[in-house]
PDB file of C-alpha atoms in Angstrom:
ATOM      1  CA  MET A  28      31.509  17.608 -50.389  1.00 50.00           C
ATOM      2  CA  THR A  29      29.705  15.466 -48.212  1.00 53.00           C
ATOM      3  CA  ASN A  30      27.982  16.115 -45.261  1.00 52.00           C
ATOM      4  CA  TYR A  31      26.179  13.570 -42.826  1.00 48.00           C
ATOM      5  CA  GLN A  32      24.074  15.034 -40.241  1.00 46.00           C
ATOM      6  CA  PRO A  33      21.545  12.088 -38.059  1.00 42.00           C
ATOM      7  CA  GLU A  34      18.592  11.972 -37.156  1.00 39.00           C
ATOM      8  CA  GLY A  35      17.917  14.101 -34.161  1.00 39.00           C
ATOM      9  CA  ALA A  36      20.618  15.851 -34.506  1.00 40.00           C
ATOM     10  CA  GLU A  37      19.012  19.184 -36.071  1.00 39.00           C
ATOM     11  CA  LEU A  38      20.170  22.308 -35.038  1.00 40.00           C
ATOM     12  CA  PRO A  39      16.893  25.090 -34.075  1.00 38.00           C
ATOM     13  CA  LEU A  40      16.905  27.478 -36.643  1.00 37.00           C
ATOM     14  CA  SER A  41      14.550  29.857 -35.411  1.00 39.00           C
ATOM     15  CA  GLY A  42      14.647  33.800 -34.399  1.00 42.00           C
ATOM     16  CA  PRO A  43      16.106  36.390 -35.673  1.00 40.00           C
ATOM     17  CA  PRO A  44      20.010  35.989 -36.818  1.00 41.00           C
ATOM     18  CA  LYS A  45      22.815  37.178 -34.007  1.00 43.00           C
ATOM     19  CA  LYS A  46      25.636  39.476 -35.064  1.00 42.00           C
ATOM     20  CA  ALA A  47      28.573  37.123 -34.574  1.00 42.00           C
ATOM     21  CA  GLY A  48      30.862  36.897 -31.883  1.00 46.00           C
ATOM     22  CA  LEU A  49      34.189  36.355 -32.045  1.00 44.00           C
ATOM     23  CA  SER A  50      33.934  32.310 -31.982  1.00 57.00           C
ATOM     24  CA  GLY A  51      32.085  33.020 -34.781  1.00 60.00           C
ATOM     25  CA  LYS A  52      34.185  35.191 -36.433  1.00 66.00           C
ATOM     26  CA  VAL A  53      36.978  32.135 -36.136  1.00 63.00           C
ATOM     27  CA  VAL A  54      35.064  29.833 -36.835  1.00 66.00           C
ATOM     28  CA  SER A  55      34.190  31.654 -40.628  1.00 66.00           C
ATOM     29  CA  ALA A  56      37.454  32.816 -40.729  1.00 66.00           C
ATOM     30  CA  ILE A  57      38.794  28.767 -40.882  1.00 68.00           C
ATOM     31  CA  VAL A  58      35.726  27.998 -42.723  1.00 65.00           C
ATOM     32  CA  ALA A  59      37.161  30.941 -45.400  1.00 63.00           C
ATOM     33  CA  ILE A  60      40.658  29.126 -46.067  1.00 66.00           C
ATOM     34  CA  VAL A  61      38.351  26.153 -46.336  1.00 63.00           C
ATOM     35  CA  LEU A  62      36.110  27.676 -49.374  1.00 58.00           C
ATOM     36  CA  LEU A  63      39.332  29.680 -50.631  1.00 57.00           C
ATOM     37  CA  GLY A  64      40.977  26.154 -50.633  1.00 58.00           C
ATOM     38  CA  ALA A  65      38.451  24.066 -52.552  1.00 53.00           C
ATOM     39  CA  LEU A  66      37.684  26.566 -54.561  1.00 49.00           C
ATOM     40  CA  GLY A  67      41.195  27.833 -55.720  1.00 50.00           C
ATOM     41  CA  VAL A  68      42.222  24.365 -56.425  1.00 45.00           C
ATOM     42  CA  GLY A  69      44.723  23.615 -58.637  1.00 40.00           C
ATOM     43  CA  ALA A  70      46.340  21.092 -61.690  1.00 36.00           C
ATOM     44  CA  PHE A  71      48.436  20.215 -58.787  1.00 38.00           C
ATOM     45  CA  ALA A  72      45.965  19.037 -56.711  1.00 42.00           C
ATOM     46  CA  ILE A  73      43.312  17.969 -58.473  1.00 40.00           C
ATOM     47  CA  VAL A  74      45.808  15.725 -60.635  1.00 43.00           C
ATOM     48  CA  PRO A  75      47.441  13.183 -58.285  1.00 45.00           C
ATOM     49  CA  THR A  76      44.403  12.332 -57.197  1.00 44.00           C
ATOM     50  CA  LEU A  77      42.777  11.709 -61.272  1.00 41.00           C
ATOM     51  CA  PHE A  78      39.390   9.670 -60.831  1.00 43.00           C
ATOM     52  CA  THR A  79      39.310   9.320 -56.964  1.00 47.00           C
ATOM     53  CA  ALA A  80      38.486  11.267 -53.716  1.00 52.00           C
ATOM     54  CA  LYS A  81      40.554  10.859 -50.694  1.00 63.00           C
ATOM     55  CA  GLN A  82      38.745   9.269 -47.778  1.00 81.00           C
ATOM     56  CA  GLU A  83      41.189   9.434 -45.222  1.00 90.00           C
ATOM     57  CA  ILE A  84      39.777  11.955 -42.194  1.00 94.00           C
ATOM     58  CA  PRO A  85      36.266   9.788 -41.525  1.00 94.00           C
ATOM     59  CA  LYS A  86      38.669   7.313 -40.304  1.00 95.00           C
ATOM     60  CA  LEU A  87      39.905   9.545 -37.694  1.00 96.00           C
ATOM     61  CA  LEU A  88      36.732  10.606 -36.465  1.00 96.00           C
ATOM     62  CA  ALA A  89      34.859   8.922 -34.111  1.00 95.00           C
ATOM     63  CA  ASN A  90      31.945   7.156 -34.660  1.00 94.00           C
ATOM     64  CA  ASP A  91      29.661   9.400 -32.580  1.00 93.00           C
ATOM     65  CA  THR A  92      29.615  12.415 -34.962  1.00 93.00           C
ATOM     66  CA  GLN A  93      26.775  13.832 -35.034  1.00 90.00           C
ATOM     67  CA  PHE A  94      27.371  16.954 -37.742  1.00 88.00           C
ATOM     68  CA  TYR A  95      30.399  15.906 -40.619  1.00 90.00           C
ATOM     69  CA  ALA A  96      31.419  17.621 -44.643  1.00 88.00           C
ATOM     70  CA  SER A  97      34.278  17.262 -45.879  1.00 85.00           C
ATOM     71  CA  ILE A  98      35.383  18.853 -49.659  1.00 79.00           C
ATOM     72  CA  ASN A  99      37.630  16.410 -51.370  1.00 74.00           C
ATOM     73  CA  PRO A 100      38.573  17.666 -55.016  1.00 61.00           C
ATOM     74  CA  ASN A 101      39.161  15.387 -57.994  1.00 55.00           C
ATOM     75  CA  LEU A 102      38.428  15.028 -61.295  1.00 51.00           C
ATOM     76  CA  SER A 103      35.212  12.620 -60.547  1.00 54.00           C
ATOM     77  CA  ALA A 104      34.139  15.991 -58.933  1.00 53.00           C
ATOM     78  CA  LEU A 105      34.685  18.317 -61.478  1.00 55.00           C
ATOM     79  CA  LYS A 106      31.011  18.677 -62.426  1.00 62.00           C
ATOM     80  CA  GLY A 107      30.194  19.071 -58.947  1.00 59.00           C
ATOM     81  CA  ILE A 108      33.186  21.403 -58.428  1.00 56.00           C
ATOM     82  CA  GLN A 109      32.275  23.428 -61.194  1.00 62.00           C
ATOM     83  CA  ASN A 110      28.335  23.835 -59.698  1.00 65.00           C
ATOM     84  CA  ILE A 111      29.963  25.279 -56.817  1.00 57.00           C
ATOM     85  CA  GLN A 112      32.073  27.695 -58.639  1.00 58.00           C
ATOM     86  CA  ASP A 113      28.763  29.160 -60.338  1.00 66.00           C
ATOM     87  CA  ALA A 114      26.941  29.669 -57.506  1.00 60.00           C
ATOM     88  CA  TYR A 115      29.646  31.424 -55.408  1.00 55.00           C
ATOM     89  CA  LYS A 116      30.918  32.604 -57.841  1.00 58.00           C
ATOM     90  CA  SER A 117      31.800  36.023 -57.302  1.00 51.00           C
ATOM     91  CA  VAL A 118      34.347  33.826 -54.016  1.00 49.00           C
ATOM     92  CA  THR A 119      35.902  32.388 -57.301  1.00 48.00           C
ATOM     93  CA  ASP A 120      37.010  34.987 -59.305  1.00 53.00           C
ATOM     94  CA  GLN A 121      40.333  35.707 -57.365  1.00 48.00           C
ATOM     95  CA  ASN A 122      39.969  39.690 -58.587  1.00 45.00           C
ATOM     96  CA  SER A 123      36.437  40.117 -56.439  1.00 53.00           C
ATOM     97  CA  GLN A 124      36.168  41.846 -53.726  1.00 55.00           C
ATOM     98  CA  SER A 125      34.696  39.041 -51.541  1.00 53.00           C
ATOM     99  CA  SER A 126      38.331  36.535 -52.577  1.00 56.00           C
ATOM    100  CA  LYS A 127      39.833  39.060 -50.940  1.00 65.00           C
ATOM    101  CA  ASP A 128      37.403  39.795 -48.103  1.00 67.00           C
ATOM    102  CA  LEU A 129      37.548  36.149 -47.565  1.00 65.00           C
ATOM    103  CA  ASN A 130      41.650  36.253 -47.258  1.00 71.00           C
ATOM    104  CA  GLN A 131      41.655  39.686 -45.262  1.00 75.00           C
ATOM    105  CA  GLN A 132      38.674  37.465 -43.125  1.00 73.00           C
ATOM    106  CA  ALA A 133      41.129  35.310 -42.383  1.00 74.00           C
ATOM    107  CA  SER A 134      44.061  37.536 -41.774  1.00 78.00           C
ATOM    108  CA  ASP A 135      42.038  39.704 -39.313  1.00 77.00           C
ATOM    109  CA  THR A 136      40.635  37.172 -37.336  1.00 75.00           C
ATOM    110  CA  LEU A 137      43.584  34.448 -37.299  1.00 81.00           C
ATOM    111  CA  GLY A 138      47.263  36.603 -38.097  1.00 82.00           C
ATOM    112  CA  VAL A 139      47.105  34.357 -41.252  1.00 85.00           C
ATOM    113  CA  ASN A 140      47.347  34.774 -45.850  1.00 83.00           C
ATOM    114  CA  PHE A 141      45.643  32.283 -47.565  1.00 81.00           C
ATOM    115  CA  THR A 142      48.333  33.071 -50.514  1.00 81.00           C
ATOM    116  CA  ASP A 143      51.453  32.860 -48.087  1.00 86.00           C
ATOM    117  CA  ASP A 144      50.376  30.407 -44.733  1.00 89.00           C
ATOM    118  CA  VAL A 145      47.563  27.880 -46.519  1.00 87.00           C
ATOM    119  CA  GLN A 146      47.561  27.069 -50.244  1.00 86.00           C
ATOM    120  CA  PRO A 147      51.418  26.347 -50.519  1.00 89.00           C
ATOM    121  CA  TRP A 148      50.917  23.020 -48.441  1.00 92.00           C
ATOM    122  CA  LEU A 149      46.710  22.780 -48.448  1.00 88.00           C
ATOM    123  CA  GLY A 150      45.613  19.327 -49.589  1.00 87.00           C
ATOM    124  CA  THR A 151      42.427  18.234 -51.293  1.00 83.00           C
ATOM    125  CA  GLU A 152      41.157  16.931 -48.263  1.00 88.00           C
ATOM    126  CA  MET A 153      39.677  18.774 -45.850  1.00 89.00           C
ATOM    127  CA  ALA A 154      36.721  18.460 -43.108  1.00 90.00           C
ATOM    128  CA  VAL A 155      34.736  19.215 -40.578  1.00 90.00           C
ATOM    129  CA  ALA A 156      33.502  18.256 -37.762  1.00 92.00           C
ATOM    130  CA  VAL A 157      31.171  18.443 -34.513  1.00 89.00           C
ATOM    131  CA  SER A 158      29.748  15.815 -31.632  1.00 91.00           C
ATOM    132  CA  GLY A 159      28.796  16.080 -28.003  1.00 86.00           C
ATOM    133  CA  ILE A 160      25.723  18.562 -28.915  1.00 83.00           C
ATOM    134  CA  LYS A 161      23.218  18.181 -26.368  1.00 78.00           C
ATOM    135  CA  GLY A 162      20.247  19.870 -24.162  1.00 71.00           C
ATOM    136  CA  LEU A 163      19.888  22.185 -27.639  1.00 68.00           C
ATOM    137  CA  SER A 164      16.005  24.117 -27.534  1.00 69.00           C
ATOM    138  CA  ASN A 165      14.576  27.256 -29.996  1.00 71.00           C
ATOM    139  CA  ASN A 166      16.744  29.769 -27.171  1.00 67.00           C
ATOM    140  CA  THR A 167      19.894  31.051 -30.093  1.00 63.00           C
ATOM    141  CA  ALA A 168      21.874  33.072 -27.630  1.00 61.00           C
ATOM    142  CA  ALA A 169      21.416  30.159 -24.620  1.00 59.00           C
ATOM    143  CA  ASP A 170      22.073  27.151 -27.423  1.00 59.00           C
ATOM    144  CA  ALA A 171      25.495  29.467 -28.911  1.00 63.00           C
ATOM    145  CA  SER A 172      26.155  30.200 -24.844  1.00 63.00           C
ATOM    146  CA  ALA A 173      26.159  25.880 -24.794  1.00 63.00           C
ATOM    147  CA  LEU A 174      27.916  25.171 -27.387  1.00 65.00           C
ATOM    148  CA  SER A 175      30.521  26.984 -26.488  1.00 63.00           C
ATOM    149  CA  LYS A 176      31.147  25.340 -23.558  1.00 69.00           C
ATOM    150  CA  ASN A 177      30.404  21.800 -24.636  1.00 73.00           C
ATOM    151  CA  ALA A 178      30.626  20.767 -28.517  1.00 82.00           C
ATOM    152  CA  HIS A 179      33.823  19.775 -29.369  1.00 89.00           C
ATOM    153  CA  LEU A 180      34.409  21.546 -32.685  1.00 90.00           C
ATOM    154  CA  VAL A 181      37.691  19.964 -34.912  1.00 93.00           C
ATOM    155  CA  PHE A 182      38.916  20.544 -38.000  1.00 93.00           C
ATOM    156  CA  LEU A 183      41.272  18.981 -40.439  1.00 94.00           C
ATOM    157  CA  LEU A 184      43.172  20.039 -43.597  1.00 93.00           C
ATOM    158  CA  ALA A 185      45.413  18.109 -45.756  1.00 93.00           C
ATOM    159  CA  THR A 186      49.020  18.663 -45.475  1.00 94.00           C
ATOM    160  CA  ARG A 187      51.681  18.424 -48.198  1.00 92.00           C
ATOM    161  CA  ASP A 188      54.414  20.418 -46.572  1.00 95.00           C
ATOM    162  CA  LYS A 189      54.856  19.491 -43.132  1.00 97.00           C
ATOM    163  CA  THR A 190      57.194  22.337 -43.074  1.00 97.00           C
ATOM    164  CA  LYS A 191      54.838  25.335 -44.810  1.00 96.00           C
ATOM    165  CA  SER A 192      52.211  23.911 -42.682  1.00 96.00           C
ATOM    166  CA  GLN A 193      54.270  23.709 -39.146  1.00 97.00           C
ATOM    167  CA  ALA A 194      55.050  27.397 -40.339  1.00 96.00           C
ATOM    168  CA  PHE A 195      50.929  28.160 -40.489  1.00 95.00           C
ATOM    169  CA  LEU A 196      50.530  26.161 -37.346  1.00 96.00           C
ATOM    170  CA  ASP A 197      53.029  28.630 -35.114  1.00 96.00           C
ATOM    171  CA  LYS A 198      51.459  32.162 -37.206  1.00 93.00           C
ATOM    172  CA  LEU A 199      47.666  30.325 -35.741  1.00 92.00           C
ATOM    173  CA  ARG A 200      48.689  29.785 -31.978  1.00 94.00           C
ATOM    174  CA  LYS A 201      50.714  33.430 -31.625  1.00 92.00           C
ATOM    175  CA  LYS A 202      47.558  35.141 -32.806  1.00 89.00           C
ATOM    176  CA  LEU A 203      45.268  32.724 -30.914  1.00 88.00           C
ATOM    177  CA  SER A 204      47.410  33.706 -27.589  1.00 89.00           C
ATOM    178  CA  ASP A 205      45.810  36.570 -27.293  1.00 84.00           C
ATOM    179  CA  ALA A 206      42.662  35.301 -25.475  1.00 81.00           C
ATOM    180  CA  GLY A 207      44.469  33.334 -23.144  1.00 86.00           C
ATOM    181  CA  PRO A 208      48.155  31.409 -24.064  1.00 91.00           C
ATOM    182  CA  PHE A 209      48.681  27.325 -24.934  1.00 95.00           C
ATOM    183  CA  THR A 210      51.379  24.760 -23.343  1.00 95.00           C
ATOM    184  CA  ASP A 211      53.585  21.580 -25.483  1.00 97.00           C
ATOM    185  CA  GLU A 212      52.656  18.687 -24.924  1.00 96.00           C
ATOM    186  CA  THR A 213      53.040  15.022 -27.075  1.00 97.00           C
ATOM    187  CA  TYR A 214      50.228  12.938 -26.722  1.00 97.00           C
ATOM    188  CA  GLN A 215      50.841   9.422 -29.137  1.00 93.00           C
ATOM    189  CA  SER A 216      54.163  10.868 -30.552  1.00 95.00           C
ATOM    190  CA  VAL A 217      52.188  14.354 -31.409  1.00 96.00           C
ATOM    191  CA  LYS A 218      52.980  17.338 -30.771  1.00 96.00           C
ATOM    192  CA  LEU A 219      50.409  19.497 -29.730  1.00 96.00           C
ATOM    193  CA  ALA A 220      49.693  22.320 -28.630  1.00 97.00           C
ATOM    194  CA  ALA A 221      47.109  23.580 -25.745  1.00 95.00           C
ATOM    195  CA  ARG A 222      45.271  25.554 -23.537  1.00 92.00           C
ATOM    196  CA  SER A 223      41.811  25.102 -21.799  1.00 84.00           C
ATOM    197  CA  ARG A 224      38.405  26.589 -22.598  1.00 74.00           C
ATOM    198  CA  PRO A 225      38.951  31.079 -22.118  1.00 65.00           C
ATOM    199  CA  ALA A 226      36.662  31.186 -19.584  1.00 56.00           C
ATOM    200  CA  ALA A 227      35.110  33.679 -21.991  1.00 51.00           C
ATOM    201  CA  VAL A 228      33.761  31.257 -24.240  1.00 44.00           C
ATOM    202  CA  GLN A 229      33.168  33.267 -27.111  1.00 47.00           C
ATOM    203  CA  SER A 230      37.121  33.987 -27.283  1.00 48.00           C
ATOM    204  CA  THR A 231      37.546  31.282 -29.788  1.00 61.00           C
ATOM    205  CA  PRO A 232      36.978  27.877 -30.034  1.00 79.00           C
ATOM    206  CA  LEU A 233      40.253  26.959 -30.823  1.00 88.00           C
ATOM    207  CA  ASN A 234      42.480  25.578 -27.825  1.00 92.00           C
ATOM    208  CA  ALA A 235      43.820  22.976 -29.212  1.00 95.00           C
ATOM    209  CA  LEU A 236      46.561  22.016 -32.341  1.00 97.00           C
ATOM    210  CA  ALA A 237      48.954  19.484 -34.280  1.00 97.00           C
ATOM    211  CA  THR A 238      50.128  17.928 -36.544  1.00 98.00           C
ATOM    212  CA  VAL A 239      48.336  13.709 -37.225  1.00 97.00           C
ATOM    213  CA  GLY A 240      50.062  12.180 -40.277  1.00 96.00           C
ATOM    214  CA  ASP A 241      49.705  14.015 -42.830  1.00 95.00           C
ATOM    215  CA  TYR A 242      46.639  16.430 -40.846  1.00 96.00           C
ATOM    216  CA  VAL A 243      46.979  20.144 -39.890  1.00 96.00           C
ATOM    217  CA  VAL A 244      44.020  19.486 -36.550  1.00 97.00           C
ATOM    218  CA  LEU A 245      42.310  22.525 -35.319  1.00 95.00           C
ATOM    219  CA  ALA A 246      40.086  21.276 -32.267  1.00 94.00           C
ATOM    220  CA  SER A 247      37.890  22.783 -29.400  1.00 90.00           C
ATOM    221  CA  ASP A 248      40.518  21.251 -26.877  1.00 91.00           C
ATOM    222  CA  VAL A 249      42.733  18.937 -27.030  1.00 94.00           C
ATOM    223  CA  GLU A 250      40.683  16.225 -26.163  1.00 94.00           C
ATOM    224  CA  THR A 251      39.693  16.387 -29.301  1.00 94.00           C
ATOM    225  CA  ILE A 252      42.861  16.224 -30.528  1.00 95.00           C
ATOM    226  CA  LYS A 253      43.730  13.439 -28.706  1.00 97.00           C
ATOM    227  CA  GLY A 254      41.347  11.169 -29.904  1.00 97.00           C
ATOM    228  CA  VAL A 255      42.191  11.776 -33.565  1.00 97.00           C
ATOM    229  CA  ALA A 256      45.479  10.989 -32.186  1.00 97.00           C
ATOM    230  CA  ASP A 257      44.799   7.711 -30.991  1.00 97.00           C
ATOM    231  CA  ARG A 258      42.338   6.691 -34.005  1.00 97.00           C
ATOM    232  CA  ALA A 259      45.198   7.961 -36.338  1.00 96.00           C
ATOM    233  CA  LYS A 260      47.442   5.048 -33.874  1.00 95.00           C
ATOM    234  CA  ASP A 261      44.307   2.444 -33.399  1.00 95.00           C
ATOM    235  CA  PRO A 262      41.493   3.214 -35.680  1.00 92.00           C
ATOM    236  CA  LYS A 263      38.707   1.933 -33.726  1.00 91.00           C
ATOM    237  CA  ASN A 264      34.891   2.680 -33.336  1.00 92.00           C
ATOM    238  CA  THR A 265      35.470   5.760 -36.306  1.00 96.00           C
ATOM    239  CA  LEU A 266      33.127   7.381 -38.179  1.00 94.00           C
ATOM    240  CA  ALA A 267      34.275   5.191 -41.875  1.00 92.00           C
TER     241      ALA A 267
END
């Protein structure tokens, strides 16, 4: 797992924890999908990569990325995977209540089921990146509002089967449409579904969906996905 956070980008940690709104639940559900995918990855995913981790996502992200975290399962990272499994033993136990809860969370919030809708296509590289964070204070509520309005959030998930991953995107779009309809457009030969951020900023942080190359891309705004498409065609000024 790779984490990147530049100097001076620390987030304030003071103040009591807040109960997550719907936007927080959506992010948590996506993180649950990534966690389930990383910890439940099997030989079908690890063997083809052998001792090399796939590191293509940084080439798709802008060089002003403020936070970046990725999971790249491969045999060279086997010890790290085992450590994660030990740390989250209840999550990796397929019969545990925790694992069931994560799957249920994704189903309730996103309208998808990990086992049926994600696992059949999910590849071995997954990442989340954030940019556009500025003007944070120690006011947790104000910071949450500012992040919802201004931060550019993007999840990238490698796909092994674009037909199945498109079915996932279709189900996700249907569920997210409860907060506002999506429209279709094409940019740099990429077909994407997007909408303006809903007036209720806490409704959802995902407002643009697409497949760019071999990656499913879920973003807070259409410009973020268009940036990914631009760098896929011409990788300049990237995080890599």
